[in-house]
Amino acid sequence: MAEKNILAYFKSPEEAEQAAQKLSELGVVDLSIDRISRYSGQGTERMMNTLGGELPSLASTVLDADITNRGAGILLAADVSASGMSDGGQDDITGRDILLTVVVEEPKHHQALHIVEQSGGMQ
């Protein structure tokens, strides 16, 4: 039987877990929940002295991003999330950093989409 996938974005892990529980009751082939970010890495693991010059980039401090080189640090520091020069827009996707990935059998696809929407998810 054919399978379909769903990529749904949520504002909190709890919303995604609630949807995952309902989807599991429906019967899924595979399911995972992950936090996503447009910034690479896991952030800095050590304390830095910003006055002593140990600051690789504004983005490493404000966005908790791993900076691989000077150019990447400059580009990431220019992002509205780091610079504070804008609110970043008013789009619906802002704040949805939890990704629920689901694989279901094709006959259950529309029902699974309905569960995701009812749980606050967005495709």
PDB file of C-alpha atoms in Angstrom:
ATOM      1  CA  MET A   1       0.000   0.000   0.000  1.00  0.00           C
ATOM      2  CA  ALA A   2       1.218   3.529  -0.776  1.00  0.00           C
ATOM      3  CA  GLU A   3       2.437   5.840   1.960  1.00  0.00           C
ATOM      4  CA  LYS A   4       2.149   9.614   2.369  1.00  0.00           C
ATOM      5  CA  ASN A   5       4.205  11.932   4.537  1.00  0.00           C
ATOM      6  CA  ILE A   6       3.262  15.005   6.567  1.00  0.00           C
ATOM      7  CA  LEU A   7       5.614  17.733   7.787  1.00  0.00           C
ATOM      8  CA  ALA A   8       3.824  19.821  10.410  1.00  0.00           C
ATOM      9  CA  TYR A   9       5.179  22.755  12.409  1.00  0.00           C
ATOM     10  CA  PHE A  10       4.142  23.494  15.996  1.00  0.00           C
ATOM     11  CA  LYS A  11       4.794  26.269  18.508  1.00  0.00           C
ATOM     12  CA  SER A  12       5.534  23.935  21.429  1.00  0.00           C
ATOM     13  CA  PRO A  13       6.707  20.365  22.012  1.00  0.00           C
ATOM     14  CA  GLU A  14       3.538  19.737  24.026  1.00  0.00           C
ATOM     15  CA  GLU A  15       1.318  20.537  21.011  1.00  0.00           C
ATOM     16  CA  ALA A  16       3.373  18.179  18.842  1.00  0.00           C
ATOM     17  CA  GLU A  17       3.258  15.423  21.492  1.00  0.00           C
ATOM     18  CA  GLN A  18      -0.524  15.760  21.709  1.00  0.00           C
ATOM     19  CA  ALA A  19      -0.821  15.387  17.934  1.00  0.00           C
ATOM     20  CA  ALA A  20       1.642  12.470  17.960  1.00  0.00           C
ATOM     21  CA  GLN A  21      -0.431  10.617  20.537  1.00  0.00           C
ATOM     22  CA  LYS A  22      -3.613  11.015  18.459  1.00  0.00           C
ATOM     23  CA  LEU A  23      -1.772  10.017  15.290  1.00  0.00           C
ATOM     24  CA  SER A  24      -0.352   6.923  17.004  1.00  0.00           C
ATOM     25  CA  GLU A  25      -3.908   5.874  17.876  1.00  0.00           C
ATOM     26  CA  LEU A  26      -4.812   6.304  14.188  1.00  0.00           C
ATOM     27  CA  GLY A  27      -1.878   4.109  13.210  1.00  0.00           C
ATOM     28  CA  VAL A  28       1.252   5.516  11.607  1.00  0.00           C
ATOM     29  CA  VAL A  29       4.179   3.932   9.781  1.00  0.00           C
ATOM     30  CA  ASP A  30       6.746   6.322  11.295  1.00  0.00           C
ATOM     31  CA  LEU A  31       6.713   9.452  13.448  1.00  0.00           C
ATOM     32  CA  SER A  32       9.329  11.828  14.860  1.00  0.00           C
ATOM     33  CA  ILE A  33       9.424  15.176  16.680  1.00  0.00           C
ATOM     34  CA  ASP A  34      12.433  17.497  16.350  1.00  0.00           C
ATOM     35  CA  ARG A  35      13.331  21.088  17.158  1.00  0.00           C
ATOM     36  CA  ILE A  36      14.561  22.972  14.106  1.00  0.00           C
ATOM     37  CA  SER A  37      16.485  26.217  13.735  1.00  0.00           C
ATOM     38  CA  ARG A  38      17.910  28.286  10.935  1.00  0.00           C
ATOM     39  CA  TYR A  39      21.125  28.587  12.940  1.00  0.00           C
ATOM     40  CA  SER A  40      23.633  25.751  12.920  1.00  0.00           C
ATOM     41  CA  GLY A  41      25.057  23.900  15.868  1.00  0.00           C
ATOM     42  CA  GLN A  42      24.205  23.577  19.522  1.00  0.00           C
ATOM     43  CA  GLY A  43      25.469  26.961  20.643  1.00  0.00           C
ATOM     44  CA  THR A  44      28.394  27.769  22.858  1.00  0.00           C
ATOM     45  CA  GLU A  45      29.295  25.458  25.704  1.00  0.00           C
ATOM     46  CA  ARG A  46      31.597  27.757  27.652  1.00  0.00           C
ATOM     47  CA  MET A  47      31.298  31.142  29.297  1.00  0.00           C
ATOM     48  CA  MET A  48      32.728  34.008  27.266  1.00  0.00           C
ATOM     49  CA  ASN A  49      34.030  37.340  28.406  1.00  0.00           C
ATOM     50  CA  THR A  50      32.404  39.823  26.045  1.00  0.00           C
ATOM     51  CA  LEU A  51      34.553  42.669  27.350  1.00  0.00           C
ATOM     52  CA  GLY A  52      37.787  40.720  26.944  1.00  0.00           C
ATOM     53  CA  GLY A  53      37.365  40.173  23.220  1.00  0.00           C
ATOM     54  CA  GLU A  54      36.466  36.493  23.338  1.00  0.00           C
ATOM     55  CA  LEU A  55      33.181  37.074  21.532  1.00  0.00           C
ATOM     56  CA  PRO A  56      33.253  35.426  18.080  1.00  0.00           C
ATOM     57  CA  SER A  57      30.041  37.129  16.905  1.00  0.00           C
ATOM     58  CA  LEU A  58      26.907  38.838  18.159  1.00  0.00           C
ATOM     59  CA  ALA A  59      25.004  35.831  16.803  1.00  0.00           C
ATOM     60  CA  SER A  60      26.897  33.407  19.029  1.00  0.00           C
ATOM     61  CA  THR A  61      25.774  35.318  22.119  1.00  0.00           C
ATOM     62  CA  VAL A  62      22.248  36.359  21.155  1.00  0.00           C
ATOM     63  CA  LEU A  63      21.197  33.419  18.952  1.00  0.00           C
ATOM     64  CA  ASP A  64      23.300  30.712  20.621  1.00  0.00           C
ATOM     65  CA  ALA A  65      24.661  29.756  17.189  1.00  0.00           C
ATOM     66  CA  ASP A  66      27.902  27.967  16.357  1.00  0.00           C
ATOM     67  CA  ILE A  67      29.952  30.324  14.207  1.00  0.00           C
ATOM     68  CA  THR A  68      32.259  28.500  11.795  1.00  0.00           C
ATOM     69  CA  ASN A  69      33.997  31.532  10.280  1.00  0.00           C
ATOM     70  CA  ARG A  70      34.056  35.327  10.388  1.00  0.00           C
ATOM     71  CA  GLY A  71      31.776  35.758   7.342  1.00  0.00           C
ATOM     72  CA  ALA A  72      29.098  33.510   8.789  1.00  0.00           C
ATOM     73  CA  GLY A  73      29.238  35.468  12.047  1.00  0.00           C
ATOM     74  CA  ILE A  74      28.721  38.759  10.224  1.00  0.00           C
ATOM     75  CA  LEU A  75      25.761  37.437   8.231  1.00  0.00           C
ATOM     76  CA  LEU A  76      24.076  35.875  11.249  1.00  0.00           C
ATOM     77  CA  ALA A  77      24.596  39.010  13.350  1.00  0.00           C
ATOM     78  CA  ALA A  78      22.742  41.010  10.670  1.00  0.00           C
ATOM     79  CA  ASP A  79      19.636  38.837  11.160  1.00  0.00           C
ATOM     80  CA  VAL A  80      16.745  40.735  12.759  1.00  0.00           C
ATOM     81  CA  SER A  81      16.694  38.201  15.613  1.00  0.00           C
ATOM     82  CA  ALA A  82      20.204  39.241  16.647  1.00  0.00           C
ATOM     83  CA  SER A  83      20.380  42.901  15.680  1.00  0.00           C
ATOM     84  CA  GLY A  84      17.033  44.029  17.082  1.00  0.00           C
ATOM     85  CA  MET A  85      16.635  46.409  14.159  1.00  0.00           C
ATOM     86  CA  SER A  86      13.255  44.916  13.190  1.00  0.00           C
ATOM     87  CA  ASP A  87      10.590  42.669  14.636  1.00  0.00           C
ATOM     88  CA  GLY A  88      11.184  40.084  11.900  1.00  0.00           C
ATOM     89  CA  GLY A  89       7.784  40.399  10.269  1.00  0.00           C
ATOM     90  CA  GLN A  90       4.322  39.288  11.187  1.00  0.00           C
ATOM     91  CA  ASP A  91       4.105  36.026   9.252  1.00  0.00           C
ATOM     92  CA  ASP A  92       2.331  32.944  10.603  1.00  0.00           C
ATOM     93  CA  ILE A  93       5.420  30.717  10.624  1.00  0.00           C
ATOM     94  CA  THR A  94       7.266  32.771  13.273  1.00  0.00           C
ATOM     95  CA  GLY A  95       7.713  30.786  16.457  1.00  0.00           C
ATOM     96  CA  ARG A  96       6.976  27.379  14.950  1.00  0.00           C
ATOM     97  CA  ASP A  97      10.232  25.562  15.570  1.00  0.00           C
ATOM     98  CA  ILE A  98       8.918  22.095  16.429  1.00  0.00           C
ATOM     99  CA  LEU A  99       8.726  19.747  13.441  1.00  0.00           C
ATOM    100  CA  LEU A 100       6.457  16.699  13.516  1.00  0.00           C
ATOM    101  CA  THR A 101       7.239  14.276  10.699  1.00  0.00           C
ATOM    102  CA  VAL A 102       4.658  11.564  10.067  1.00  0.00           C
ATOM    103  CA  VAL A 103       4.393   8.749   7.529  1.00  0.00           C
ATOM    104  CA  VAL A 104       0.919   7.236   7.154  1.00  0.00           C
ATOM    105  CA  GLU A 105      -0.769   4.840   4.771  1.00  0.00           C
ATOM    106  CA  GLU A 106      -2.553   6.680   1.969  1.00  0.00           C
ATOM    107  CA  PRO A 107      -6.158   5.947   3.097  1.00  0.00           C
ATOM    108  CA  LYS A 108      -5.409   7.572   6.492  1.00  0.00           C
ATOM    109  CA  HIS A 109      -3.706  10.678   5.054  1.00  0.00           C
ATOM    110  CA  HIS A 110      -6.672  13.082   5.151  1.00  0.00           C
ATOM    111  CA  GLN A 111      -7.637  11.957   8.636  1.00  0.00           C
ATOM    112  CA  ALA A 112      -4.039  12.501   9.817  1.00  0.00           C
ATOM    113  CA  LEU A 113      -4.011  15.998   8.282  1.00  0.00           C
ATOM    114  CA  HIS A 114      -7.209  16.809  10.168  1.00  0.00           C
ATOM    115  CA  ILE A 115      -5.627  15.637  13.463  1.00  0.00           C
ATOM    116  CA  VAL A 116      -2.571  17.850  12.832  1.00  0.00           C
ATOM    117  CA  GLU A 117      -4.739  20.907  12.127  1.00  0.00           C
ATOM    118  CA  GLN A 118      -6.936  20.295  15.179  1.00  0.00           C
ATOM    119  CA  SER A 119      -3.807  20.042  17.348  1.00  0.00           C
ATOM    120  CA  GLY A 120      -2.503  23.456  16.248  1.00  0.00           C
ATOM    121  CA  GLY A 121      -0.073  22.257  13.602  1.00  0.00           C
ATOM    122  CA  MET A 122       0.646  23.998  10.329  1.00  0.00           C
ATOM    123  CA  GLN A 123       1.900  22.441   7.118  1.00  0.00           C
TER     124      GLN A 123
END
